[in-house]
Coordinates of C-alpha atoms and ligand atoms in Angstrom, one line a residue:
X269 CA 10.6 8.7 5.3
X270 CA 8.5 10.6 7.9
X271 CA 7.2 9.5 10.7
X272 CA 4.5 11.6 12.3
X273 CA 2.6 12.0 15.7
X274 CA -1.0 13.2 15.8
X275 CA -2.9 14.1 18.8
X276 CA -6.6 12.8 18.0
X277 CA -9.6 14.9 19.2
X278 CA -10.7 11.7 21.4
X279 CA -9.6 8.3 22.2
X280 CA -8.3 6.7 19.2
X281 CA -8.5 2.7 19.2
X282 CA -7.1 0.2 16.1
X283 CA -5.9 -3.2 15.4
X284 CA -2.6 -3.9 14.0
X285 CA -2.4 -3.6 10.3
X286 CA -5.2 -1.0 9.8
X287 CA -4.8 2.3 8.1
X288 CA -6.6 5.7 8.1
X289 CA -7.1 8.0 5.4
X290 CA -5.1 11.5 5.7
X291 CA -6.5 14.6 4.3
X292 CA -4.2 17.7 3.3
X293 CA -6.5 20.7 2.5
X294 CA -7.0 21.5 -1.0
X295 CA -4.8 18.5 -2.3
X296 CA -6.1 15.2 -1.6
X297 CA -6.7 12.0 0.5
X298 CA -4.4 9.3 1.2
X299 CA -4.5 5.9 2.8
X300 CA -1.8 5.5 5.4
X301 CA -1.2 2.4 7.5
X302 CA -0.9 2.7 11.5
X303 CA 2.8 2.5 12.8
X304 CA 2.3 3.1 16.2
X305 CA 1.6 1.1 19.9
X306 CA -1.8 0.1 19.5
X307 CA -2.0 0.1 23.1
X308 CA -1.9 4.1 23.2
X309 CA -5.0 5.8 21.9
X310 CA -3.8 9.2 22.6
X311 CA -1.6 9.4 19.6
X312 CA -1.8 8.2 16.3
X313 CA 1.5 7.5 14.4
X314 CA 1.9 7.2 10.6
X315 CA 5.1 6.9 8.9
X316 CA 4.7 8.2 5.1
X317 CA 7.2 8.3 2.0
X318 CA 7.0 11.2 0.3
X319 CA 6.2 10.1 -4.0
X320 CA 3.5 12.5 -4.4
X321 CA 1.4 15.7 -3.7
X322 CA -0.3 14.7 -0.5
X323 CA 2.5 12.7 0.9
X324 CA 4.8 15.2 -0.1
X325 CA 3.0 17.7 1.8
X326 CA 2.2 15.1 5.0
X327 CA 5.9 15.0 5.2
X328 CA 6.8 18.9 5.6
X329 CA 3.5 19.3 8.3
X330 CA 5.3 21.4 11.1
X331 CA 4.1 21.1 15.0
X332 CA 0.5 22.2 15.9
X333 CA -0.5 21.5 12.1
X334 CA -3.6 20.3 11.4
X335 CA -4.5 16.9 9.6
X336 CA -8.0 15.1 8.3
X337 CA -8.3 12.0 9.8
X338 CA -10.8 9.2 9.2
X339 CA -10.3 5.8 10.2
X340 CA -9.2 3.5 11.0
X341 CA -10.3 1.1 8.1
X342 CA -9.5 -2.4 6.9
X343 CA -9.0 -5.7 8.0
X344 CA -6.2 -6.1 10.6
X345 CA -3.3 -8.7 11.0
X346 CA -4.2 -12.5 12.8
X347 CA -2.7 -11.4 16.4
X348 CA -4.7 -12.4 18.3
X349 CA -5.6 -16.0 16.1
X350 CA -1.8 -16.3 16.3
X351 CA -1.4 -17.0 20.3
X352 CA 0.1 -20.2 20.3
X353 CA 1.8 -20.3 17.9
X354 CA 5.4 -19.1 16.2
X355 CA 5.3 -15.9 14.4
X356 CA 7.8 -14.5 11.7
X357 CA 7.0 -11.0 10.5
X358 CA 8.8 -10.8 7.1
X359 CA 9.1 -6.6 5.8
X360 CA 10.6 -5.0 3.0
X361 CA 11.5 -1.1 3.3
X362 CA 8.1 0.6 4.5
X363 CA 6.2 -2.7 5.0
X364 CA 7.8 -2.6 8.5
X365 CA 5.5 0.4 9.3
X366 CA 1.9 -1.5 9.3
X367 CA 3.8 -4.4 10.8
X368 CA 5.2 -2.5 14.1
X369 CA 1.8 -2.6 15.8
X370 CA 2.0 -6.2 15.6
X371 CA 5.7 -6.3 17.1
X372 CA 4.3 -3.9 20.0
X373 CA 1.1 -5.8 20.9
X374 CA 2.8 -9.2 20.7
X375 CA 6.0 -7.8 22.7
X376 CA 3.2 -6.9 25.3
X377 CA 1.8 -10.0 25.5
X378 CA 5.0 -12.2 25.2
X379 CA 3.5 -15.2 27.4
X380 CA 1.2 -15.8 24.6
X381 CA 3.2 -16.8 21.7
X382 CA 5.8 -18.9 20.6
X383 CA 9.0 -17.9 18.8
X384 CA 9.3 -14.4 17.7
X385 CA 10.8 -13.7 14.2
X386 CA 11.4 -10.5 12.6
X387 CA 13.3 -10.5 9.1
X388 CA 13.4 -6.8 7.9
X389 CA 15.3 -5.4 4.3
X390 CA 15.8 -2.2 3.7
X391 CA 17.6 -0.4 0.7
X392 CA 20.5 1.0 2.4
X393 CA 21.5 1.2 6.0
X394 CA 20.3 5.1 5.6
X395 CA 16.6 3.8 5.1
X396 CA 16.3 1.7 8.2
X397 CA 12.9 2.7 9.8
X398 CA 12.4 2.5 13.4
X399 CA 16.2 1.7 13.5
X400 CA 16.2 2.9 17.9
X401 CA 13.1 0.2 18.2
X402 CA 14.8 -2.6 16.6
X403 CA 18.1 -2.5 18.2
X404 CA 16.3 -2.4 21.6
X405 CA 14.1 -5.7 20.2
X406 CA 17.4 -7.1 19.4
X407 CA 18.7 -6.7 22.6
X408 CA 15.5 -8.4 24.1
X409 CA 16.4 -12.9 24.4
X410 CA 13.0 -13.1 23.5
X411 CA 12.2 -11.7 20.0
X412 CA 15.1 -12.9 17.2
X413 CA 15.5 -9.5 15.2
X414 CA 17.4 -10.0 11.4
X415 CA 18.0 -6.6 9.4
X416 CA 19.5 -6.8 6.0
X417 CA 20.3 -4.2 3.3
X418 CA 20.2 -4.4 -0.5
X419 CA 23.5 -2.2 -0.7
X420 CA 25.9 -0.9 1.6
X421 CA 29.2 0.8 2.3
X422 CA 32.1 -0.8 3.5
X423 CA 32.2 -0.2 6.7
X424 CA 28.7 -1.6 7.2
X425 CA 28.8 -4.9 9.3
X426 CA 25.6 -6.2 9.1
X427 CA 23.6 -8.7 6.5
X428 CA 23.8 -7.8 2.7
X429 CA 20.9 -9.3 0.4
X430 CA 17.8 -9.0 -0.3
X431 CA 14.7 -10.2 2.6
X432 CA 13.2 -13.2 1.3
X433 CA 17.0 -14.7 0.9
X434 CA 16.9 -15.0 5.4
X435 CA 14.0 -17.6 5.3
X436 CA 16.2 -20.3 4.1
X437 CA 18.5 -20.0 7.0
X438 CA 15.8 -19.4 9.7
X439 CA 14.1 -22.5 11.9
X440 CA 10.7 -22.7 10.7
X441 CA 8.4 -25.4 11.9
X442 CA 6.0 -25.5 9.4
X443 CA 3.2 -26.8 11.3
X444 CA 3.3 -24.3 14.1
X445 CA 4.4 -21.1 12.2
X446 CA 2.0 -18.1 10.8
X447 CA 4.0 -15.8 8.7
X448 CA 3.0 -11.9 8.0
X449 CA 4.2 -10.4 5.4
X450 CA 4.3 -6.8 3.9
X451 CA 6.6 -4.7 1.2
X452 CA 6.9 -4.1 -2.7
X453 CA 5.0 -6.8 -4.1
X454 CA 8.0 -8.4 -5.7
X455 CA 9.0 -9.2 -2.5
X456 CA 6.1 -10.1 -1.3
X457 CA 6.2 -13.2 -4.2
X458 CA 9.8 -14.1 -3.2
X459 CA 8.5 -14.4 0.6
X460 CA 6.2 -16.3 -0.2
X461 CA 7.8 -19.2 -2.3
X462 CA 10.3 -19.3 0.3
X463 CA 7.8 -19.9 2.8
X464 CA 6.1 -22.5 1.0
X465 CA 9.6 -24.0 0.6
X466 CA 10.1 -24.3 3.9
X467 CA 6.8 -25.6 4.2
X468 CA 3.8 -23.4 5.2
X469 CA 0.7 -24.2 3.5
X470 CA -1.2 -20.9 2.0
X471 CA -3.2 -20.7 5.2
X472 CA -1.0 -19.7 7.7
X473 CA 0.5 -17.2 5.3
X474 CA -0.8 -13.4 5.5
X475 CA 0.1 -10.1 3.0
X476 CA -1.0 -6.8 3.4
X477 CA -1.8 -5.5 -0.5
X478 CA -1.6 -1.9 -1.6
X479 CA -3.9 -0.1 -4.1
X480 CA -4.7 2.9 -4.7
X481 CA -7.7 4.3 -2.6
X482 CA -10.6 7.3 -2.8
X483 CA -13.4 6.2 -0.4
X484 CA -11.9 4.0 1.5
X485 CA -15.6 2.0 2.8
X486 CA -15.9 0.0 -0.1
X487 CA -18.3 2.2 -2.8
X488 CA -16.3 3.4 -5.1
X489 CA -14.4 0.4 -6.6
X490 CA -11.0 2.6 -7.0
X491 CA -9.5 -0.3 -4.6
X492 CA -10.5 -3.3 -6.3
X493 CA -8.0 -6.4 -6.6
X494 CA -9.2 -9.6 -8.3
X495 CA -13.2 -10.3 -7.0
X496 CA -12.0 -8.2 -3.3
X497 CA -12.1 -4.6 -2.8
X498 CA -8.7 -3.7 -0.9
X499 CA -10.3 -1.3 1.6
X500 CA -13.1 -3.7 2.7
X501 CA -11.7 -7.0 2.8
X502 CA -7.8 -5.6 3.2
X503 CA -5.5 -4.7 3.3
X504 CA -4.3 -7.9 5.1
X505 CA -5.5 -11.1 3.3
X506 CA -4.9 -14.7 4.0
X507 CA -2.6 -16.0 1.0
X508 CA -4.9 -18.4 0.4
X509 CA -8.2 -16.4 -0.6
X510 CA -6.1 -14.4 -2.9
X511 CA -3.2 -16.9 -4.6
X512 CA -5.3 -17.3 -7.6
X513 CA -4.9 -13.7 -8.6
X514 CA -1.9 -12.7 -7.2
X515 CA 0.5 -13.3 -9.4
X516 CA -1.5 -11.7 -12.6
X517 CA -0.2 -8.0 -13.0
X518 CA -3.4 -6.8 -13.8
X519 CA -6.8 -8.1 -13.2
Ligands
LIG912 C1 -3.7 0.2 2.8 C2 -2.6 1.1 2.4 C3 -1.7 1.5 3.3 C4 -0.7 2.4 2.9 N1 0.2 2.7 3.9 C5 1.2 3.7 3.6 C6 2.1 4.1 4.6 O1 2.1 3.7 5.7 N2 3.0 5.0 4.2 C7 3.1 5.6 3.0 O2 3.9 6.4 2.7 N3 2.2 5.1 2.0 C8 1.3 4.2 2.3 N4 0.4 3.8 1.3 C9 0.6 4.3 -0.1 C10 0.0 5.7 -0.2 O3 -1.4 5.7 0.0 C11 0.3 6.1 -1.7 O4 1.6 6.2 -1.9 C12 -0.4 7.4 -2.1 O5 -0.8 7.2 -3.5 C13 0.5 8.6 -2.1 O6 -0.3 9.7 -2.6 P1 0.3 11.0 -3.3 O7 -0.8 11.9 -3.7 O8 1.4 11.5 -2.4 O9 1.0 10.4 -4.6 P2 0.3 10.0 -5.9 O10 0.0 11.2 -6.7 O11 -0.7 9.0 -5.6 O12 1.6 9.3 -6.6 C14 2.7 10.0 -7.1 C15 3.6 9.1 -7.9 O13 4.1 8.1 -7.0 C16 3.8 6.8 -7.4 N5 3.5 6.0 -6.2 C17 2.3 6.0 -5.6 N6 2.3 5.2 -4.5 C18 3.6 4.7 -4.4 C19 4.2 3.8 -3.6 N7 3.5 3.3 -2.5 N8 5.5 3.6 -3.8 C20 6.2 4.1 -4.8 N9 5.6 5.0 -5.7 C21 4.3 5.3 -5.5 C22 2.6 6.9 -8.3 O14 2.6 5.9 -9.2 C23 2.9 8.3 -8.9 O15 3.8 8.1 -10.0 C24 -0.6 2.9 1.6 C25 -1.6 2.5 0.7 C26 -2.6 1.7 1.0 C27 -3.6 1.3 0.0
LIG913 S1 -11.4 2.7 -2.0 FE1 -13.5 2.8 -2.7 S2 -14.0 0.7 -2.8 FE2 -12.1 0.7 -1.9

């Protein structure tokens, strides 16, 4: 996984959970969340796995290359609807990325919330993102930071299993909690029984959904998932609005 820095032409502004479309010259378009600090608008951060043409080529871009940009697009996560209230951000592997704007702002504005949760799984302790960032969080009293890993070596000493397996053994109170959630989709069904277990109602529950994307404004349909187009009324979605169809592989 890359992580790269771009220096926009002007000021560049986004909510938390957004993504902008990359262009690589003569290959193609890709969406790609925002990683970074929402509060800097002179760079733009993207982290991108290489499983294709463009990413592949996103990934070897050397200083002083240059990179289409438009964006930022989509729906962003409930930040600021969340003052007030717990938060537990729940990411598997590369979900952290459009999930670290959120950490930022919230880390920011501390005063405003309530408990701060952040469950994170990763593969392996080699594909930890951001793994500088979250052991300063973790040394913070305020934000309670819980890294696991599917498989590891010996002589690793932290948590082994998989994400959705830490919600049974965090506090929750239900009735003051709003969970954000992004990663595989399998995952993302595991997180969410477990929530619901624990008892969140559908409501206070938000994904961010992947699917592939060519305009990115909502024309072309390429995005579509169930009765929403992802790029228009995503990627972040209340569970609620999209439970009935997201558990059917294909709609
Ligand atoms: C809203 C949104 C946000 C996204 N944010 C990010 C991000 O922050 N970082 C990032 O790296 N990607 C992100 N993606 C995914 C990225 O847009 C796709 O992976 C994109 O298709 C890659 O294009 P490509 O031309 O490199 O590969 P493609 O030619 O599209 O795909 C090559 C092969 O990889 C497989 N593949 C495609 N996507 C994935 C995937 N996500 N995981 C595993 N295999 C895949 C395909 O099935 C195909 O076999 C996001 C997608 C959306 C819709
Ligand atoms: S990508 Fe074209 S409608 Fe969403």
């Amino acid at each position: 996984m890359t992580t790269l820095e771009l220096a926009p032409a002007s000021r560049f502004g986004f909510d938390p959970g957004q993504f902008n479309m990359l262009y690589m010259f003569g290959l193609g378009e890709v969406a790609i969340s925002l990683s970074g600090d929402p509060a800097e608008d002179h760079r733009i951060m993207h982290t991108v796995r290489a499983v294709g043409a463009v990413s592949q080529a996103l990934t070897r871009l050397r200083r002083n290359d240059v990179v289409g940009v438009r964006g930022p697009y989509g729906s962003s996560w409930p930040v600021r609807d969340s003052e007030g209230s717990d938060v537990i951000i729940v990411a598997g592997s590369l979900g952290l990325a459009p999930l670290r704007p959120v950490i930022y702002r919230m880390l920011a504005r501390r005063e405003r919330y309530g408990r701060l949760v952040v469950l994170y799984g990763a593969r392996g302790p080699a594909d930890i993102l951001y793994r500088r960032e979250l052991e300063a969080w973790r040394r913070r009293l305020d934000v309670d930071i819980t890294v696991t890993v599917d498989h590891a070596a010996a002589d690793w000493r932290g948590n082994v299993g998989v994400v959705p397996a830490l919600i049974g053994r965090t506090p929750i109170d239900p009735d003051h909690t709003v969970a954000m959630v992004c990663g595989p989709e399998i995952m993302m069904r595991f997180t969410v029984d477990a929530l619901r277990q624990r008892g969140l109602v559908t409501d206070r529950i938000f994904l961010s959904m992947e699917r592939n994307m060519k305009c990115a404004i909502g024309i072309c349909g390429h995005c579509q998932f169930g009765p929403a187009f992802v790029c228009r009324e995503g990627p972040v979605f209340r569970f609620d609005r999209i439970a009935s169809f997201f558990n059917q592989r294909e709609i």
